[in-house]
Amino acid sequence: MIVVPIVSLLAKIRVTGREKLPAEGAFVLAPNHYSELDPLIVAVAVWRLGRAPRFMAKESLFRIPVLGWILKRTGMIPVARSSSASAAKQTMKQSAELVEHGRGVIVYPEGTLTRDPDLWPMRGKSGAVRLALADDIPLIPMAQWGTQAIMGRYQKGLSLWPPRKPVDVVIGDPVDLSDLRGRAGEQAALNEATTRLMNAITALLEGIRDEKAPAERWNPASHGQKETGRLDS
């Protein structure tokens, strides 16, 4: 009632490939991320396709009074920021719950806003593929472009004029992970699955932007940058 009308005033969201988002059942949706406004754009797009937009959010947010209660009540999923055995067990539990309840979850595989100077997807993390591999859940790549005209990366405030700036959202075919099933605990399998996912997202974005991404994906660690963000996966 609040978010959809406001976002509709800011952006004219044009969705391509809407039939590729499952109408029912569990899914992991993995979009690119370059603006603080991205989650609202993606949430509205998913809502208009008839699915409830649920995000993976860092675990500590769920311990904040009121906010934590809201996150739990709206079905958001906590993610542990570690690669420990307990974190792996939590991933398995979260995946099983997605399947049990037929829910989808939105996971930003980059973990935070891309550091790439030209806003291309940077190096991905394994949160999205861990969930997908744990219970053979469809892993759906998504790319969106145009949000930066409303709120650029690290921009304070919104660009409100003209209203309803066009934002293109493209949903791709599920990433084929069939040969990696049952290997959610193997780092090599997670790395390969993450590479496939980031390649799929990048290819979708290349189609929207009608240009080629750099041959080498941006790695913040190689440029002395910290990878911090609310949606670390």
PDB file of C-alpha atoms in Angstrom:
ATOM      1  CA  MET A   1       0.000   0.000   0.000  1.00  0.00           C
ATOM      2  CA  ILE A   2       2.911   2.348   0.651  1.00  0.00           C
ATOM      3  CA  VAL A   3       5.885   1.128  -1.362  1.00  0.00           C
ATOM      4  CA  VAL A   4       4.217   0.223  -4.672  1.00  0.00           C
ATOM      5  CA  PRO A   5       2.574   3.646  -5.316  1.00  0.00           C
ATOM      6  CA  ILE A   6       5.750   5.535  -4.377  1.00  0.00           C
ATOM      7  CA  VAL A   7       7.993   3.396  -6.586  1.00  0.00           C
ATOM      8  CA  SER A   8       5.442   3.678  -9.406  1.00  0.00           C
ATOM      9  CA  LEU A   9       5.862   7.463  -9.288  1.00  0.00           C
ATOM     10  CA  LEU A  10       9.638   7.193  -9.409  1.00  0.00           C
ATOM     11  CA  ALA A  11      10.058   4.465 -12.001  1.00  0.00           C
ATOM     12  CA  LYS A  12       8.350   2.949 -14.995  1.00  0.00           C
ATOM     13  CA  ILE A  13       9.370  -0.668 -14.522  1.00  0.00           C
ATOM     14  CA  ARG A  14       9.476  -2.714 -17.726  1.00  0.00           C
ATOM     15  CA  VAL A  15       9.850  -6.445 -17.123  1.00  0.00           C
ATOM     16  CA  THR A  16      11.124  -8.889 -19.748  1.00  0.00           C
ATOM     17  CA  GLY A  17      11.078 -12.640 -19.188  1.00  0.00           C
ATOM     18  CA  ARG A  18       8.329 -12.560 -16.579  1.00  0.00           C
ATOM     19  CA  GLU A  19       7.363 -16.130 -17.490  1.00  0.00           C
ATOM     20  CA  LYS A  20      10.759 -17.316 -16.214  1.00  0.00           C
ATOM     21  CA  LEU A  21       9.940 -16.512 -12.589  1.00  0.00           C
ATOM     22  CA  PRO A  22       8.134 -19.597 -11.204  1.00  0.00           C
ATOM     23  CA  ALA A  23       4.451 -18.900 -10.531  1.00  0.00           C
ATOM     24  CA  GLU A  24       4.612 -21.189  -7.506  1.00  0.00           C
ATOM     25  CA  GLY A  25       7.140 -23.101  -5.483  1.00  0.00           C
ATOM     26  CA  ALA A  26      10.550 -22.165  -4.151  1.00  0.00           C
ATOM     27  CA  PHE A  27      13.104 -20.123  -6.060  1.00  0.00           C
ATOM     28  CA  VAL A  28      16.268 -18.097  -5.451  1.00  0.00           C
ATOM     29  CA  LEU A  29      16.279 -14.844  -7.440  1.00  0.00           C
ATOM     30  CA  ALA A  30      19.703 -13.229  -7.904  1.00  0.00           C
ATOM     31  CA  PRO A  31      19.810  -9.624  -9.230  1.00  0.00           C
ATOM     32  CA  ASN A  32      22.679  -7.238  -9.883  1.00  0.00           C
ATOM     33  CA  HIS A  33      23.138  -4.423  -7.363  1.00  0.00           C
ATOM     34  CA  TYR A  34      24.438  -0.892  -7.959  1.00  0.00           C
ATOM     35  CA  SER A  35      21.991   1.497  -6.225  1.00  0.00           C
ATOM     36  CA  GLU A  36      20.543   1.754  -2.727  1.00  0.00           C
ATOM     37  CA  LEU A  37      17.138   1.889  -4.430  1.00  0.00           C
ATOM     38  CA  ASP A  38      17.563  -1.510  -6.134  1.00  0.00           C
ATOM     39  CA  PRO A  39      15.723  -3.550  -3.478  1.00  0.00           C
ATOM     40  CA  LEU A  40      12.542  -1.485  -3.872  1.00  0.00           C
ATOM     41  CA  ILE A  41      12.642  -1.758  -7.671  1.00  0.00           C
ATOM     42  CA  VAL A  42      13.174  -5.519  -7.515  1.00  0.00           C
ATOM     43  CA  ALA A  43      10.554  -5.964  -4.797  1.00  0.00           C
ATOM     44  CA  VAL A  44       7.886  -4.145  -6.824  1.00  0.00           C
ATOM     45  CA  ALA A  45       8.771  -6.076  -9.989  1.00  0.00           C
ATOM     46  CA  VAL A  46       8.463  -9.399  -8.136  1.00  0.00           C
ATOM     47  CA  TRP A  47       5.228  -8.283  -6.445  1.00  0.00           C
ATOM     48  CA  ARG A  48       3.697  -7.402  -9.813  1.00  0.00           C
ATOM     49  CA  LEU A  49       4.554 -10.885 -11.034  1.00  0.00           C
ATOM     50  CA  GLY A  50       2.455 -12.355  -8.255  1.00  0.00           C
ATOM     51  CA  ARG A  51       5.178 -13.477  -5.849  1.00  0.00           C
ATOM     52  CA  ALA A  52       5.957 -12.120  -2.395  1.00  0.00           C
ATOM     53  CA  PRO A  53       9.353 -10.359  -2.371  1.00  0.00           C
ATOM     54  CA  ARG A  54      11.443 -11.766   0.464  1.00  0.00           C
ATOM     55  CA  PHE A  55      15.088 -10.846   0.885  1.00  0.00           C
ATOM     56  CA  MET A  56      18.068 -12.373   2.588  1.00  0.00           C
ATOM     57  CA  ALA A  57      19.337  -9.905   5.203  1.00  0.00           C
ATOM     58  CA  LYS A  58      22.262 -10.033   7.589  1.00  0.00           C
ATOM     59  CA  GLU A  59      21.573 -11.870  10.821  1.00  0.00           C
ATOM     60  CA  SER A  60      22.295  -8.952  13.167  1.00  0.00           C
ATOM     61  CA  LEU A  61      19.318  -6.977  11.803  1.00  0.00           C
ATOM     62  CA  PHE A  62      16.973  -9.598  13.216  1.00  0.00           C
ATOM     63  CA  ARG A  63      18.167  -8.798  16.740  1.00  0.00           C
ATOM     64  CA  ILE A  64      17.142  -5.135  16.538  1.00  0.00           C
ATOM     65  CA  PRO A  65      13.885  -4.411  18.441  1.00  0.00           C
ATOM     66  CA  VAL A  66      10.873  -3.757  16.196  1.00  0.00           C
ATOM     67  CA  LEU A  67      12.913  -4.087  12.977  1.00  0.00           C
ATOM     68  CA  GLY A  68      13.730  -7.701  13.781  1.00  0.00           C
ATOM     69  CA  TRP A  69      10.067  -8.440  14.455  1.00  0.00           C
ATOM     70  CA  ILE A  70       9.062  -6.857  11.121  1.00  0.00           C
ATOM     71  CA  LEU A  71      11.710  -8.816   9.221  1.00  0.00           C
ATOM     72  CA  LYS A  72      10.556 -12.101  10.754  1.00  0.00           C
ATOM     73  CA  ARG A  73       6.866 -11.375  10.204  1.00  0.00           C
ATOM     74  CA  THR A  74       7.425 -10.547   6.528  1.00  0.00           C
ATOM     75  CA  GLY A  75       9.368 -13.753   5.905  1.00  0.00           C
ATOM     76  CA  MET A  76      12.825 -12.273   5.417  1.00  0.00           C
ATOM     77  CA  ILE A  77      15.702 -14.738   5.790  1.00  0.00           C
ATOM     78  CA  PRO A  78      18.696 -14.167   8.095  1.00  0.00           C
ATOM     79  CA  VAL A  79      22.158 -14.946   6.751  1.00  0.00           C
ATOM     80  CA  ALA A  80      25.179 -15.680   8.913  1.00  0.00           C
ATOM     81  CA  ARG A  81      28.360 -13.868   7.869  1.00  0.00           C
ATOM     82  CA  SER A  82      30.690 -16.806   8.186  1.00  0.00           C
ATOM     83  CA  SER A  83      31.614 -20.070   6.512  1.00  0.00           C
ATOM     84  CA  SER A  84      31.455 -22.109   9.718  1.00  0.00           C
ATOM     85  CA  ALA A  85      29.735 -25.458  10.133  1.00  0.00           C
ATOM     86  CA  SER A  86      26.888 -23.759  12.005  1.00  0.00           C
ATOM     87  CA  ALA A  87      26.414 -21.304   9.123  1.00  0.00           C
ATOM     88  CA  ALA A  88      26.315 -24.206   6.659  1.00  0.00           C
ATOM     89  CA  LYS A  89      23.711 -25.942   8.803  1.00  0.00           C
ATOM     90  CA  GLN A  90      21.666 -22.723   8.873  1.00  0.00           C
ATOM     91  CA  THR A  91      21.765 -22.558   5.081  1.00  0.00           C
ATOM     92  CA  MET A  92      20.445 -26.123   4.849  1.00  0.00           C
ATOM     93  CA  LYS A  93      17.620 -25.262   7.245  1.00  0.00           C
ATOM     94  CA  GLN A  94      16.704 -22.099   5.334  1.00  0.00           C
ATOM     95  CA  SER A  95      16.686 -23.969   2.034  1.00  0.00           C
ATOM     96  CA  ALA A  96      14.451 -26.720   3.419  1.00  0.00           C
ATOM     97  CA  GLU A  97      12.013 -24.091   4.726  1.00  0.00           C
ATOM     98  CA  LEU A  98      11.843 -22.418   1.308  1.00  0.00           C
ATOM     99  CA  VAL A  99      10.889 -25.729  -0.263  1.00  0.00           C
ATOM    100  CA  GLU A 100       8.463 -26.626   2.520  1.00  0.00           C
ATOM    101  CA  HIS A 101       6.557 -23.349   2.266  1.00  0.00           C
ATOM    102  CA  GLY A 102       6.992 -22.861  -1.497  1.00  0.00           C
ATOM    103  CA  ARG A 103       8.586 -19.460  -1.009  1.00  0.00           C
ATOM    104  CA  GLY A 104      11.036 -17.480  -3.063  1.00  0.00           C
ATOM    105  CA  VAL A 105      13.921 -15.416  -1.765  1.00  0.00           C
ATOM    106  CA  ILE A 106      15.903 -12.568  -3.340  1.00  0.00           C
ATOM    107  CA  VAL A 107      19.649 -12.743  -2.746  1.00  0.00           C
ATOM    108  CA  TYR A 108      22.190 -10.210  -3.997  1.00  0.00           C
ATOM    109  CA  PRO A 109      25.135 -12.454  -4.923  1.00  0.00           C
ATOM    110  CA  GLU A 110      27.578  -9.535  -4.884  1.00  0.00           C
ATOM    111  CA  GLY A 111      26.695  -8.964  -1.225  1.00  0.00           C
ATOM    112  CA  THR A 112      26.696  -5.177  -1.545  1.00  0.00           C
ATOM    113  CA  LEU A 113      26.744  -2.419  -4.173  1.00  0.00           C
ATOM    114  CA  THR A 114      29.121  -3.223  -7.000  1.00  0.00           C
ATOM    115  CA  ARG A 115      32.471  -1.459  -6.826  1.00  0.00           C
ATOM    116  CA  ASP A 116      32.956  -1.704 -10.580  1.00  0.00           C
ATOM    117  CA  PRO A 117      33.513   1.852 -11.902  1.00  0.00           C
ATOM    118  CA  ASP A 118      30.994   1.337 -14.722  1.00  0.00           C
ATOM    119  CA  LEU A 119      28.436  -0.478 -12.552  1.00  0.00           C
ATOM    120  CA  TRP A 120      28.973  -3.923 -14.027  1.00  0.00           C
ATOM    121  CA  PRO A 121      28.475  -6.911 -11.690  1.00  0.00           C
ATOM    122  CA  MET A 122      31.580  -7.562  -9.636  1.00  0.00           C
ATOM    123  CA  ARG A 123      32.881 -10.763  -8.055  1.00  0.00           C
ATOM    124  CA  GLY A 124      30.068 -12.819  -6.556  1.00  0.00           C
ATOM    125  CA  LYS A 125      29.755 -14.604  -3.233  1.00  0.00           C
ATOM    126  CA  SER A 126      28.268 -18.015  -2.582  1.00  0.00           C
ATOM    127  CA  GLY A 127      25.113 -17.249  -0.565  1.00  0.00           C
ATOM    128  CA  ALA A 128      22.654 -17.602  -3.445  1.00  0.00           C
ATOM    129  CA  VAL A 129      24.148 -20.786  -4.850  1.00  0.00           C
ATOM    130  CA  ARG A 130      24.408 -22.395  -1.396  1.00  0.00           C
ATOM    131  CA  LEU A 131      20.666 -22.013  -0.950  1.00  0.00           C
ATOM    132  CA  ALA A 132      19.911 -23.265  -4.446  1.00  0.00           C
ATOM    133  CA  LEU A 133      22.199 -26.301  -4.273  1.00  0.00           C
ATOM    134  CA  ALA A 134      21.100 -27.354  -0.797  1.00  0.00           C
ATOM    135  CA  ASP A 135      17.630 -28.436  -2.004  1.00  0.00           C
ATOM    136  CA  ASP A 136      17.851 -28.213  -5.798  1.00  0.00           C
ATOM    137  CA  ILE A 137      15.948 -24.904  -5.879  1.00  0.00           C
ATOM    138  CA  PRO A 138      15.737 -23.004  -9.193  1.00  0.00           C
ATOM    139  CA  LEU A 139      18.402 -20.284  -9.299  1.00  0.00           C
ATOM    140  CA  ILE A 140      17.056 -17.411 -11.385  1.00  0.00           C
ATOM    141  CA  PRO A 141      19.370 -14.616 -12.634  1.00  0.00           C
ATOM    142  CA  MET A 142      17.986 -11.091 -12.944  1.00  0.00           C
ATOM    143  CA  ALA A 143      19.447  -7.856 -14.287  1.00  0.00           C
ATOM    144  CA  GLN A 144      18.018  -4.358 -13.962  1.00  0.00           C
ATOM    145  CA  TRP A 145      19.195  -1.031 -15.362  1.00  0.00           C
ATOM    146  CA  GLY A 146      17.923   2.518 -15.065  1.00  0.00           C
ATOM    147  CA  THR A 147      17.712   2.862 -11.294  1.00  0.00           C
ATOM    148  CA  GLN A 148      20.929   4.895 -11.301  1.00  0.00           C
ATOM    149  CA  ALA A 149      19.005   7.751 -12.965  1.00  0.00           C
ATOM    150  CA  ILE A 150      16.804   7.937  -9.869  1.00  0.00           C
ATOM    151  CA  MET A 151      19.432   7.255  -7.230  1.00  0.00           C
ATOM    152  CA  GLY A 152      23.045   6.771  -8.213  1.00  0.00           C
ATOM    153  CA  ARG A 153      25.513   4.652  -6.304  1.00  0.00           C
ATOM    154  CA  TYR A 154      26.218   6.341  -2.937  1.00  0.00           C
ATOM    155  CA  GLN A 155      23.985   9.260  -3.954  1.00  0.00           C
ATOM    156  CA  LYS A 156      22.226  11.119  -1.156  1.00  0.00           C
ATOM    157  CA  GLY A 157      18.623  11.801  -2.071  1.00  0.00           C
ATOM    158  CA  LEU A 158      16.576  11.016  -5.141  1.00  0.00           C
ATOM    159  CA  SER A 159      16.396  12.579  -8.604  1.00  0.00           C
ATOM    160  CA  LEU A 160      12.646  13.172  -8.750  1.00  0.00           C
ATOM    161  CA  TRP A 161      12.348  14.894 -12.126  1.00  0.00           C
ATOM    162  CA  PRO A 162      11.241  13.798 -14.571  1.00  0.00           C
ATOM    163  CA  PRO A 163       8.996  11.284 -12.794  1.00  0.00           C
ATOM    164  CA  ARG A 164       8.611   7.660 -13.863  1.00  0.00           C
ATOM    165  CA  LYS A 165      12.080   7.190 -15.270  1.00  0.00           C
ATOM    166  CA  PRO A 166      12.332   3.927 -17.252  1.00  0.00           C
ATOM    167  CA  VAL A 167      13.895   0.978 -15.466  1.00  0.00           C
ATOM    168  CA  ASP A 168      14.368  -2.263 -17.403  1.00  0.00           C
ATOM    169  CA  VAL A 169      14.222  -5.574 -15.539  1.00  0.00           C
ATOM    170  CA  VAL A 170      15.150  -8.809 -17.315  1.00  0.00           C
ATOM    171  CA  ILE A 171      14.680 -12.267 -15.826  1.00  0.00           C
ATOM    172  CA  GLY A 172      16.770 -15.080 -17.267  1.00  0.00           C
ATOM    173  CA  ASP A 173      16.523 -18.836 -17.528  1.00  0.00           C
ATOM    174  CA  PRO A 174      17.454 -20.816 -14.399  1.00  0.00           C
ATOM    175  CA  VAL A 175      21.181 -21.398 -14.108  1.00  0.00           C
ATOM    176  CA  ASP A 176      21.989 -25.032 -14.882  1.00  0.00           C
ATOM    177  CA  LEU A 177      23.513 -26.565 -11.750  1.00  0.00           C
ATOM    178  CA  SER A 178      22.456 -30.153 -12.486  1.00  0.00           C
ATOM    179  CA  ASP A 179      26.033 -31.437 -12.535  1.00  0.00           C
ATOM    180  CA  LEU A 180      26.717 -29.860  -9.126  1.00  0.00           C
ATOM    181  CA  ARG A 181      23.778 -31.358  -7.222  1.00  0.00           C
ATOM    182  CA  GLY A 182      24.656 -32.776  -3.838  1.00  0.00           C
ATOM    183  CA  ARG A 183      27.909 -30.781  -3.697  1.00  0.00           C
ATOM    184  CA  ALA A 184      26.737 -27.751  -1.699  1.00  0.00           C
ATOM    185  CA  GLY A 185      29.478 -28.426   0.848  1.00  0.00           C
ATOM    186  CA  GLU A 186      32.324 -28.395  -1.671  1.00  0.00           C
ATOM    187  CA  GLN A 187      34.095 -25.084  -2.216  1.00  0.00           C
ATOM    188  CA  ALA A 188      35.018 -25.945  -5.811  1.00  0.00           C
ATOM    189  CA  ALA A 189      31.359 -26.590  -6.642  1.00  0.00           C
ATOM    190  CA  LEU A 190      30.284 -23.344  -4.956  1.00  0.00           C
ATOM    191  CA  ASN A 191      32.905 -21.390  -6.896  1.00  0.00           C
ATOM    192  CA  GLU A 192      31.817 -22.904 -10.206  1.00  0.00           C
ATOM    193  CA  ALA A 193      28.119 -22.293  -9.479  1.00  0.00           C
ATOM    194  CA  THR A 194      28.817 -18.688  -8.469  1.00  0.00           C
ATOM    195  CA  THR A 195      30.791 -18.093 -11.679  1.00  0.00           C
ATOM    196  CA  ARG A 196      27.915 -19.450 -13.769  1.00  0.00           C
ATOM    197  CA  LEU A 197      25.438 -17.237 -11.921  1.00  0.00           C
ATOM    198  CA  MET A 198      27.503 -14.055 -12.299  1.00  0.00           C
ATOM    199  CA  ASN A 199      28.064 -14.832 -15.990  1.00  0.00           C
ATOM    200  CA  ALA A 200      24.307 -15.188 -16.490  1.00  0.00           C
ATOM    201  CA  ILE A 201      23.534 -11.913 -14.695  1.00  0.00           C
ATOM    202  CA  THR A 202      26.233 -10.096 -16.651  1.00  0.00           C
ATOM    203  CA  ALA A 203      24.942 -11.446 -19.969  1.00  0.00           C
ATOM    204  CA  LEU A 204      21.437 -10.181 -19.172  1.00  0.00           C
ATOM    205  CA  LEU A 205      22.822  -6.747 -18.295  1.00  0.00           C
ATOM    206  CA  GLU A 206      24.858  -6.652 -21.501  1.00  0.00           C
ATOM    207  CA  GLY A 207      21.605  -7.158 -23.389  1.00  0.00           C
ATOM    208  CA  ILE A 208      19.911  -4.268 -21.609  1.00  0.00           C
ATOM    209  CA  ARG A 209      22.856  -1.902 -21.972  1.00  0.00           C
ATOM    210  CA  ASP A 210      23.729  -3.109 -25.480  1.00  0.00           C
ATOM    211  CA  GLU A 211      27.425  -3.185 -24.665  1.00  0.00           C
ATOM    212  CA  LYS A 212      30.011  -5.702 -23.485  1.00  0.00           C
ATOM    213  CA  ALA A 213      31.124  -6.017 -19.893  1.00  0.00           C
ATOM    214  CA  PRO A 214      34.861  -6.024 -19.103  1.00  0.00           C
ATOM    215  CA  ALA A 215      36.552  -9.359 -19.760  1.00  0.00           C
ATOM    216  CA  GLU A 216      37.695  -9.535 -16.135  1.00  0.00           C
ATOM    217  CA  ARG A 217      35.140  -9.126 -13.343  1.00  0.00           C
ATOM    218  CA  TRP A 218      35.932  -6.446 -10.751  1.00  0.00           C
ATOM    219  CA  ASN A 219      37.409  -7.823  -7.533  1.00  0.00           C
ATOM    220  CA  PRO A 220      37.401  -5.254  -4.681  1.00  0.00           C
ATOM    221  CA  ALA A 221      40.187  -7.071  -2.842  1.00  0.00           C
ATOM    222  CA  SER A 222      42.503  -6.522  -5.813  1.00  0.00           C
ATOM    223  CA  HIS A 223      41.879  -2.779  -5.608  1.00  0.00           C
ATOM    224  CA  GLY A 224      42.211  -2.334  -1.850  1.00  0.00           C
ATOM    225  CA  GLN A 225      38.456  -1.987  -1.343  1.00  0.00           C
ATOM    226  CA  LYS A 226      36.413  -3.397   1.513  1.00  0.00           C
ATOM    227  CA  GLU A 227      33.335  -5.457   0.713  1.00  0.00           C
ATOM    228  CA  THR A 228      30.768  -4.350   3.260  1.00  0.00           C
ATOM    229  CA  GLY A 229      26.997  -4.135   2.980  1.00  0.00           C
ATOM    230  CA  ARG A 230      23.653  -5.030   4.521  1.00  0.00           C
ATOM    231  CA  LEU A 231      22.941  -7.887   2.152  1.00  0.00           C
ATOM    232  CA  ASP A 232      26.238  -9.719   2.435  1.00  0.00           C
ATOM    233  CA  SER A 233      25.791 -13.294   1.233  1.00  0.00           C
TER     234      SER A 233
END
